[in-house]
Amino acid sequence: MEDNLTPEFFTACGVTFLLCVWFLRRELPLSINLGISLLRVTLSIFYFGLYASTSNWHFLDDYRYLNTAKLLIYNGYNPFDILTSQQGISALFMASGGNHLLYRWWNLLAVWLFGSHYYSPCLLNIVLSVIGAIYFRRTLRELGYSERYQKGYLCFFLLQWDIVAWATITNLKEPMMMCFTAAAFYYLVRLTRKVNFHDAFCLAVTLILFLFVRFYLPILVITTLSIWILIEWKDKRKYLFVPVMFYLTVKLTQFSGGDTSSFLRPQQLLSGLIRFPLTPQPWQIEPEYSFLLVPSCLHWFLLIPAVSAGFALWKTQSCARLLLCYLIVTMVFFALVPEVQGPRHRVQVTFLIGWLQFHAIYGWVGNYQRRKREILQTTQENAGGRE
């Protein structure tokens, strides 16, 4: 890797910082906004400025995405004209080798903005993680959680170890998938409360965008919605919706050209359900995943509290069960496909895993504060009695 401590690098970091601050301007107090945005960018400066040139934390996909963007720039395309001409769209499809072209376009945008460097799409992925966090923060508002709870989650998730590691260090599409998934469920939750054109249109656009990232994502969303309807709806018409959902799933699969049936291993479901949430083990991390040592320790430490929080949240309200259904459906899907059971594929549901972790911590803090008040009150009463 090239030396990154250049004016171009610091300019890119500055632009990323300003974008994070701008997106968070209505979500957090200015001081907290500036602090979190600065910390996220500082971590990138530390890694790419001092460590990236000697690290081996790279995958095959990341350089494919970056090299595609470099080639398109070399051929005279930019992120805008490539989408407005038949020749440009054909070039993007050809470079992507299929429909999954959106993250390659994202790399094209990053290279066009910040230069032909590995850090360019990573910096934009920080912005994606911020947008995804904001969407889920607003979902929590729809669910009726307090302002304090919403802001607490937002701060926690923006600094959550898995999302910081993956969005800062690697040029992979998972932060984009996480952002789109959080957006899809924000609009879906709103539609369960009140059907309106705006939210339906935004959800449809998000599902279409899914097809250009990973074809199975809208299938997982539709499957989740079908299960939730069967569980929650009392109206018998729900049995008419499920065949419609199944038909949509088939059509989406045909449109995207994807087919996972040949990869499914039902006989490995049980082992997959254990492996997927527990990978990697801190004591068996491979060198290319060594950047996950601290995140994996924290993930394991909070695993049982997070599961306990999941059971507690399931009992609270219908829309919470919708979100948790998606987490379960995703886990089952990846448990059936051994090739995608690594920690990378868990990133797309990190906003939900982070919710469970935060809910557990929020409960601990609340219990501690309540206990502290009780002790203080008892002490004051005892002191008053002695007087």
PDB file of C-alpha atoms in Angstrom, residues 10 18 30 43 48 60 62-63 78 87 96-97 110 149 164 188-189 215 245 269 286 297 327 335 338 357 373 382 387:
ATOM      1  CA  PHE A  10      -6.191  14.568   5.044  1.00  0.00           C
ATOM      2  CA  LEU A  18     -17.936  17.188   7.648  1.00  0.00           C
ATOM      3  CA  LEU A  30     -23.247  19.404  18.650  1.00  0.00           C
ATOM      4  CA  LEU A  43      -9.328   5.999  13.728  1.00  0.00           C
ATOM      5  CA  PHE A  48      -4.325   4.274   7.034  1.00  0.00           C
ATOM      6  CA  LEU A  60     -10.107 -10.636  -2.751  1.00  0.00           C
ATOM      7  CA  ASP A  62     -11.998  -5.379  -1.902  1.00  0.00           C
ATOM      8  CA  TYR A  63      -9.332  -4.984  -4.572  1.00  0.00           C
ATOM      9  CA  ASN A  78     -17.421   9.414 -13.680  1.00  0.00           C
ATOM     10  CA  GLN A  87     -22.635   2.865 -23.040  1.00  0.00           C
ATOM     11  CA  SER A  96     -19.407  -5.954 -12.404  1.00  0.00           C
ATOM     12  CA  GLY A  97     -20.026  -9.256 -14.146  1.00  0.00           C
ATOM     13  CA  ALA A 110     -15.141   7.251  -3.843  1.00  0.00           C
ATOM     14  CA  TYR A 149     -32.766   5.717  24.661  1.00  0.00           C
ATOM     15  CA  VAL A 164     -16.058   0.488  13.467  1.00  0.00           C
ATOM     16  CA  LEU A 188     -41.592  -1.054   6.798  1.00  0.00           C
ATOM     17  CA  VAL A 189     -42.241  -0.253  10.464  1.00  0.00           C
ATOM     18  CA  PHE A 215     -30.034 -10.499  -4.675  1.00  0.00           C
ATOM     19  CA  MET A 245     -45.268 -12.737  -0.878  1.00  0.00           C
ATOM     20  CA  LEU A 269     -28.547 -26.063  10.005  1.00  0.00           C
ATOM     21  CA  GLU A 286      -6.779 -16.260  11.651  1.00  0.00           C
ATOM     22  CA  CYS A 297     -13.914 -10.529  22.723  1.00  0.00           C
ATOM     23  CA  LEU A 327     -32.463 -11.233  12.655  1.00  0.00           C
ATOM     24  CA  ALA A 335     -26.735 -21.204   8.871  1.00  0.00           C
ATOM     25  CA  PRO A 338     -21.699 -22.812   5.119  1.00  0.00           C
ATOM     26  CA  GLN A 357     -26.217  -5.265  23.154  1.00  0.00           C
ATOM     27  CA  ARG A 373     -30.881   6.025  44.449  1.00  0.00           C
ATOM     28  CA  ASN A 382     -31.436   6.262  58.529  1.00  0.00           C
ATOM     29  CA  GLU A 387     -31.444  12.628  64.570  1.00  0.00           C
TER      30      GLU A 387
END
